[in-house]
Amino acid sequence: MRIVGLMKTTLLDYPGKVASTIFTGGCNFRCPYCHNGDLVLNHTTMEPYSEEEIFSHLNKRKNTLNGVCITGGEPTLQSELPEFIRKVKTLNLLVKLDTNGTNPAMLRSLLEEGLLDYVAMDIKHCKSKYNDVACMNPLNLQSIEESVDILKNCSIDYEFRTTVTRELHKMEDFQEIGKWIEGSKAYYLQPYKESEQVISKIFTTYSAAEFDDIVNILNNYNIGNIEVRALD
């Protein structure tokens, strides 16, 4: 599996857990506000980690770590992902997967095999404007819808999440999103934040008061937990 990044310890990426985060290279989206631009655009020139390096680290820290977060890029593009997770599970570590939802077949297979303990799936936009963010050519919205349904009906913990920008997301869009993901366990709004790796540095986000308005819109729908994450 092509691994191009490793955060040895994090308290943020896996809710409530001490984890290591593994970054895979490559993505089938080109979200302009992506904060991991190198993993999307330049991953083929990045020096990969060997599995031996990764598992050497995990073995050394397995008594202090609770789990591993696998993110990207888009991890489900990696055909070796299931076998990699099987090896992680032999260390008795929990596994969290971050995904854009474009590979529902792999998502379903991983869940059915009991390889995942938590899934975070990005909801880039409402259905009618999805490719304004994803920039996927061609967009396969049906696969994304299938992944949403898989998670809404699974037995493990999961979350949907949206990185929110003022330029791309309008208040009324969250009515459509709320209707789409109604019945889900959790939905997190993530304010856009500038970073060195952002693909296009042209975005801003909403104020705290405006996020309150978005939450009020979403409260009209049956969603278990709605929160704004890391709002300055």
PDB file of C-alpha atoms in Angstrom, residues 41-191:
ATOM      1  CA  LEU A  41      -1.306  16.453  -6.703  1.00  0.00           C
ATOM      2  CA  ASN A  42       2.288  15.445  -5.928  1.00  0.00           C
ATOM      3  CA  HIS A  43       2.045  12.063  -4.222  1.00  0.00           C
ATOM      4  CA  THR A  44       3.948  10.239  -6.977  1.00  0.00           C
ATOM      5  CA  THR A  45       7.063  12.278  -6.189  1.00  0.00           C
ATOM      6  CA  MET A  46       6.835  11.733  -2.429  1.00  0.00           C
ATOM      7  CA  GLU A  47       9.029   9.142  -0.764  1.00  0.00           C
ATOM      8  CA  PRO A  48       6.735   6.369   0.472  1.00  0.00           C
ATOM      9  CA  TYR A  49       6.953   4.614   3.805  1.00  0.00           C
ATOM     10  CA  SER A  50       7.461   0.876   3.724  1.00  0.00           C
ATOM     11  CA  GLU A  51       5.033  -1.328   5.611  1.00  0.00           C
ATOM     12  CA  GLU A  52       7.995  -2.450   7.699  1.00  0.00           C
ATOM     13  CA  GLU A  53       8.522   1.132   8.854  1.00  0.00           C
ATOM     14  CA  ILE A  54       4.855   1.571   9.678  1.00  0.00           C
ATOM     15  CA  PHE A  55       4.520  -1.657  11.596  1.00  0.00           C
ATOM     16  CA  SER A  56       7.796  -1.109  13.416  1.00  0.00           C
ATOM     17  CA  HIS A  57       6.330   2.117  14.747  1.00  0.00           C
ATOM     18  CA  LEU A  58       2.964   0.553  15.589  1.00  0.00           C
ATOM     19  CA  ASN A  59       4.567  -2.365  17.397  1.00  0.00           C
ATOM     20  CA  LYS A  60       6.656   0.003  19.499  1.00  0.00           C
ATOM     21  CA  ARG A  61       3.636   2.133  20.421  1.00  0.00           C
ATOM     22  CA  LYS A  62       0.869  -0.472  20.547  1.00  0.00           C
ATOM     23  CA  ASN A  63       0.680  -0.304  24.333  1.00  0.00           C
ATOM     24  CA  THR A  64       0.061   3.456  24.314  1.00  0.00           C
ATOM     25  CA  LEU A  65      -2.008   3.739  21.133  1.00  0.00           C
ATOM     26  CA  ASN A  66      -5.717   2.940  20.993  1.00  0.00           C
ATOM     27  CA  GLY A  67      -5.983   2.939  17.244  1.00  0.00           C
ATOM     28  CA  VAL A  68      -4.934   3.891  13.753  1.00  0.00           C
ATOM     29  CA  CYS A  69      -6.577   6.448  11.492  1.00  0.00           C
ATOM     30  CA  ILE A  70      -6.176   5.807   7.771  1.00  0.00           C
ATOM     31  CA  THR A  71      -6.705   8.910   5.657  1.00  0.00           C
ATOM     32  CA  GLY A  72      -5.416  10.496   2.487  1.00  0.00           C
ATOM     33  CA  GLY A  73      -5.797  11.252  -0.283  1.00  0.00           C
ATOM     34  CA  GLU A  74      -8.472   8.606  -0.655  1.00  0.00           C
ATOM     35  CA  PRO A  75      -7.508   5.325   1.064  1.00  0.00           C
ATOM     36  CA  THR A  76     -10.078   3.167  -0.738  1.00  0.00           C
ATOM     37  CA  LEU A  77      -8.190   3.680  -3.997  1.00  0.00           C
ATOM     38  CA  GLN A  78      -5.537   1.377  -2.529  1.00  0.00           C
ATOM     39  CA  SER A  79      -6.303  -2.231  -3.446  1.00  0.00           C
ATOM     40  CA  GLU A  80      -4.018  -3.402  -0.624  1.00  0.00           C
ATOM     41  CA  LEU A  81      -6.060  -1.567   2.020  1.00  0.00           C
ATOM     42  CA  PRO A  82      -7.993  -4.608   3.334  1.00  0.00           C
ATOM     43  CA  GLU A  83      -4.834  -6.667   3.840  1.00  0.00           C
ATOM     44  CA  PHE A  84      -3.097  -3.721   5.488  1.00  0.00           C
ATOM     45  CA  ILE A  85      -5.969  -3.304   7.952  1.00  0.00           C
ATOM     46  CA  ARG A  86      -5.965  -7.032   8.700  1.00  0.00           C
ATOM     47  CA  LYS A  87      -2.333  -6.666   9.805  1.00  0.00           C
ATOM     48  CA  VAL A  88      -3.184  -3.644  11.945  1.00  0.00           C
ATOM     49  CA  LYS A  89      -5.964  -5.579  13.661  1.00  0.00           C
ATOM     50  CA  THR A  90      -3.510  -8.309  14.710  1.00  0.00           C
ATOM     51  CA  LEU A  91      -2.018  -5.648  17.023  1.00  0.00           C
ATOM     52  CA  ASN A  92      -5.410  -5.238  18.733  1.00  0.00           C
ATOM     53  CA  LEU A  93      -5.685  -1.648  17.536  1.00  0.00           C
ATOM     54  CA  LEU A  94      -8.898   0.078  16.515  1.00  0.00           C
ATOM     55  CA  VAL A  95      -9.138   1.318  12.927  1.00  0.00           C
ATOM     56  CA  LYS A  96     -10.759   4.534  11.732  1.00  0.00           C
ATOM     57  CA  LEU A  97     -11.177   5.121   7.997  1.00  0.00           C
ATOM     58  CA  ASP A  98     -11.558   8.541   6.379  1.00  0.00           C
ATOM     59  CA  THR A  99     -13.197   8.325   2.959  1.00  0.00           C
ATOM     60  CA  ASN A 100     -14.940  10.354   0.283  1.00  0.00           C
ATOM     61  CA  GLY A 101     -17.391   7.514  -0.273  1.00  0.00           C
ATOM     62  CA  THR A 102     -16.606   6.791  -3.919  1.00  0.00           C
ATOM     63  CA  ASN A 103     -15.828   3.109  -3.343  1.00  0.00           C
ATOM     64  CA  PRO A 104     -18.923   1.649  -1.646  1.00  0.00           C
ATOM     65  CA  ALA A 105     -17.947  -1.909  -2.585  1.00  0.00           C
ATOM     66  CA  MET A 106     -14.739  -1.703  -0.576  1.00  0.00           C
ATOM     67  CA  LEU A 107     -16.468   0.129   2.263  1.00  0.00           C
ATOM     68  CA  ARG A 108     -19.129  -2.570   2.490  1.00  0.00           C
ATOM     69  CA  SER A 109     -16.526  -5.351   2.334  1.00  0.00           C
ATOM     70  CA  LEU A 110     -14.417  -3.807   5.106  1.00  0.00           C
ATOM     71  CA  LEU A 111     -17.476  -3.420   7.318  1.00  0.00           C
ATOM     72  CA  GLU A 112     -18.726  -6.935   6.657  1.00  0.00           C
ATOM     73  CA  GLU A 113     -15.318  -8.353   7.570  1.00  0.00           C
ATOM     74  CA  GLY A 114     -15.312  -6.387  10.814  1.00  0.00           C
ATOM     75  CA  LEU A 115     -12.155  -4.471   9.913  1.00  0.00           C
ATOM     76  CA  LEU A 116     -13.431  -0.982  10.746  1.00  0.00           C
ATOM     77  CA  ASP A 117     -14.347   0.532  14.104  1.00  0.00           C
ATOM     78  CA  TYR A 118     -15.120   4.092  12.985  1.00  0.00           C
ATOM     79  CA  VAL A 119     -15.706   5.746   9.612  1.00  0.00           C
ATOM     80  CA  ALA A 120     -15.638   9.459   8.785  1.00  0.00           C
ATOM     81  CA  MET A 121     -17.144  10.225   5.384  1.00  0.00           C
ATOM     82  CA  ASP A 122     -16.970  13.628   3.756  1.00  0.00           C
ATOM     83  CA  ILE A 123     -20.156  15.175   2.432  1.00  0.00           C
ATOM     84  CA  LYS A 124     -18.675  17.719   0.061  1.00  0.00           C
ATOM     85  CA  HIS A 125     -21.895  19.524  -0.801  1.00  0.00           C
ATOM     86  CA  CYS A 126     -25.582  19.014  -1.419  1.00  0.00           C
ATOM     87  CA  LYS A 127     -26.296  16.581  -4.250  1.00  0.00           C
ATOM     88  CA  SER A 128     -27.214  19.249  -6.798  1.00  0.00           C
ATOM     89  CA  LYS A 129     -23.882  21.066  -6.324  1.00  0.00           C
ATOM     90  CA  TYR A 130     -21.625  18.155  -5.367  1.00  0.00           C
ATOM     91  CA  ASN A 131     -19.143  18.536  -8.178  1.00  0.00           C
ATOM     92  CA  ASP A 132     -18.671  22.241  -7.412  1.00  0.00           C
ATOM     93  CA  VAL A 133     -16.345  20.880  -4.733  1.00  0.00           C
ATOM     94  CA  ALA A 134     -15.396  17.336  -5.738  1.00  0.00           C
ATOM     95  CA  CYS A 135     -14.337  18.223  -9.310  1.00  0.00           C
ATOM     96  CA  MET A 136     -14.530  14.531 -10.203  1.00  0.00           C
ATOM     97  CA  ASN A 137     -14.488  13.703 -13.907  1.00  0.00           C
ATOM     98  CA  PRO A 138     -16.986  12.155 -14.302  1.00  0.00           C
ATOM     99  CA  LEU A 139     -18.803  12.504 -10.985  1.00  0.00           C
ATOM    100  CA  ASN A 140     -20.249   9.224  -9.698  1.00  0.00           C
ATOM    101  CA  LEU A 141     -22.850  10.532  -7.271  1.00  0.00           C
ATOM    102  CA  GLN A 142     -24.612   7.165  -7.164  1.00  0.00           C
ATOM    103  CA  SER A 143     -21.597   5.559  -5.481  1.00  0.00           C
ATOM    104  CA  ILE A 144     -21.459   8.358  -2.922  1.00  0.00           C
ATOM    105  CA  GLU A 145     -25.170   7.964  -2.198  1.00  0.00           C
ATOM    106  CA  GLU A 146     -24.647   4.215  -1.756  1.00  0.00           C
ATOM    107  CA  SER A 147     -21.854   4.820   0.766  1.00  0.00           C
ATOM    108  CA  VAL A 148     -24.104   7.188   2.730  1.00  0.00           C
ATOM    109  CA  ASP A 149     -26.765   4.475   2.887  1.00  0.00           C
ATOM    110  CA  ILE A 150     -24.216   1.837   3.914  1.00  0.00           C
ATOM    111  CA  LEU A 151     -23.061   3.928   6.859  1.00  0.00           C
ATOM    112  CA  LYS A 152     -26.562   4.926   7.928  1.00  0.00           C
ATOM    113  CA  ASN A 153     -27.367   1.217   8.227  1.00  0.00           C
ATOM    114  CA  CYS A 154     -24.118  -0.058   9.730  1.00  0.00           C
ATOM    115  CA  SER A 155     -23.540  -1.043  13.363  1.00  0.00           C
ATOM    116  CA  ILE A 156     -20.290   0.832  14.072  1.00  0.00           C
ATOM    117  CA  ASP A 157     -19.681   4.462  14.980  1.00  0.00           C
ATOM    118  CA  TYR A 158     -19.460   6.848  12.052  1.00  0.00           C
ATOM    119  CA  GLU A 159     -19.767  10.488  11.167  1.00  0.00           C
ATOM    120  CA  PHE A 160     -20.521  12.608   8.149  1.00  0.00           C
ATOM    121  CA  ARG A 161     -18.643  15.886   7.879  1.00  0.00           C
ATOM    122  CA  THR A 162     -18.478  18.932   5.646  1.00  0.00           C
ATOM    123  CA  THR A 163     -15.705  21.474   5.350  1.00  0.00           C
ATOM    124  CA  VAL A 164     -17.629  24.715   4.971  1.00  0.00           C
ATOM    125  CA  THR A 165     -16.575  27.692   2.863  1.00  0.00           C
ATOM    126  CA  ARG A 166     -18.478  30.910   2.368  1.00  0.00           C
ATOM    127  CA  GLU A 167     -17.728  30.893  -1.363  1.00  0.00           C
ATOM    128  CA  LEU A 168     -19.021  27.381  -2.079  1.00  0.00           C
ATOM    129  CA  HIS A 169     -21.694  26.664   0.527  1.00  0.00           C
ATOM    130  CA  LYS A 170     -24.861  28.710   0.946  1.00  0.00           C
ATOM    131  CA  MET A 171     -27.253  28.501   3.894  1.00  0.00           C
ATOM    132  CA  GLU A 172     -30.003  26.894   1.841  1.00  0.00           C
ATOM    133  CA  ASP A 173     -27.641  24.095   0.728  1.00  0.00           C
ATOM    134  CA  PHE A 174     -27.759  22.667   4.250  1.00  0.00           C
ATOM    135  CA  GLN A 175     -31.478  22.051   3.923  1.00  0.00           C
ATOM    136  CA  GLU A 176     -30.702  19.662   1.073  1.00  0.00           C
ATOM    137  CA  ILE A 177     -27.814  18.088   2.970  1.00  0.00           C
ATOM    138  CA  GLY A 178     -29.933  17.669   6.098  1.00  0.00           C
ATOM    139  CA  LYS A 179     -32.663  15.916   4.135  1.00  0.00           C
ATOM    140  CA  TRP A 180     -30.076  13.660   2.477  1.00  0.00           C
ATOM    141  CA  ILE A 181     -28.357  12.449   5.644  1.00  0.00           C
ATOM    142  CA  GLU A 182     -31.460  12.432   7.856  1.00  0.00           C
ATOM    143  CA  GLY A 183     -31.370   9.442  10.199  1.00  0.00           C
ATOM    144  CA  SER A 184     -27.587   9.480  10.566  1.00  0.00           C
ATOM    145  CA  LYS A 185     -25.696   9.340  13.856  1.00  0.00           C
ATOM    146  CA  ALA A 186     -23.520  12.429  13.586  1.00  0.00           C
ATOM    147  CA  TYR A 187     -22.765  15.364  11.304  1.00  0.00           C
ATOM    148  CA  TYR A 188     -19.834  17.702  11.884  1.00  0.00           C
ATOM    149  CA  LEU A 189     -19.349  21.090  10.263  1.00  0.00           C
ATOM    150  CA  GLN A 190     -15.697  21.985   9.830  1.00  0.00           C
ATOM    151  CA  PRO A 191     -14.834  25.658   9.201  1.00  0.00           C
TER     152      PRO A 191
END
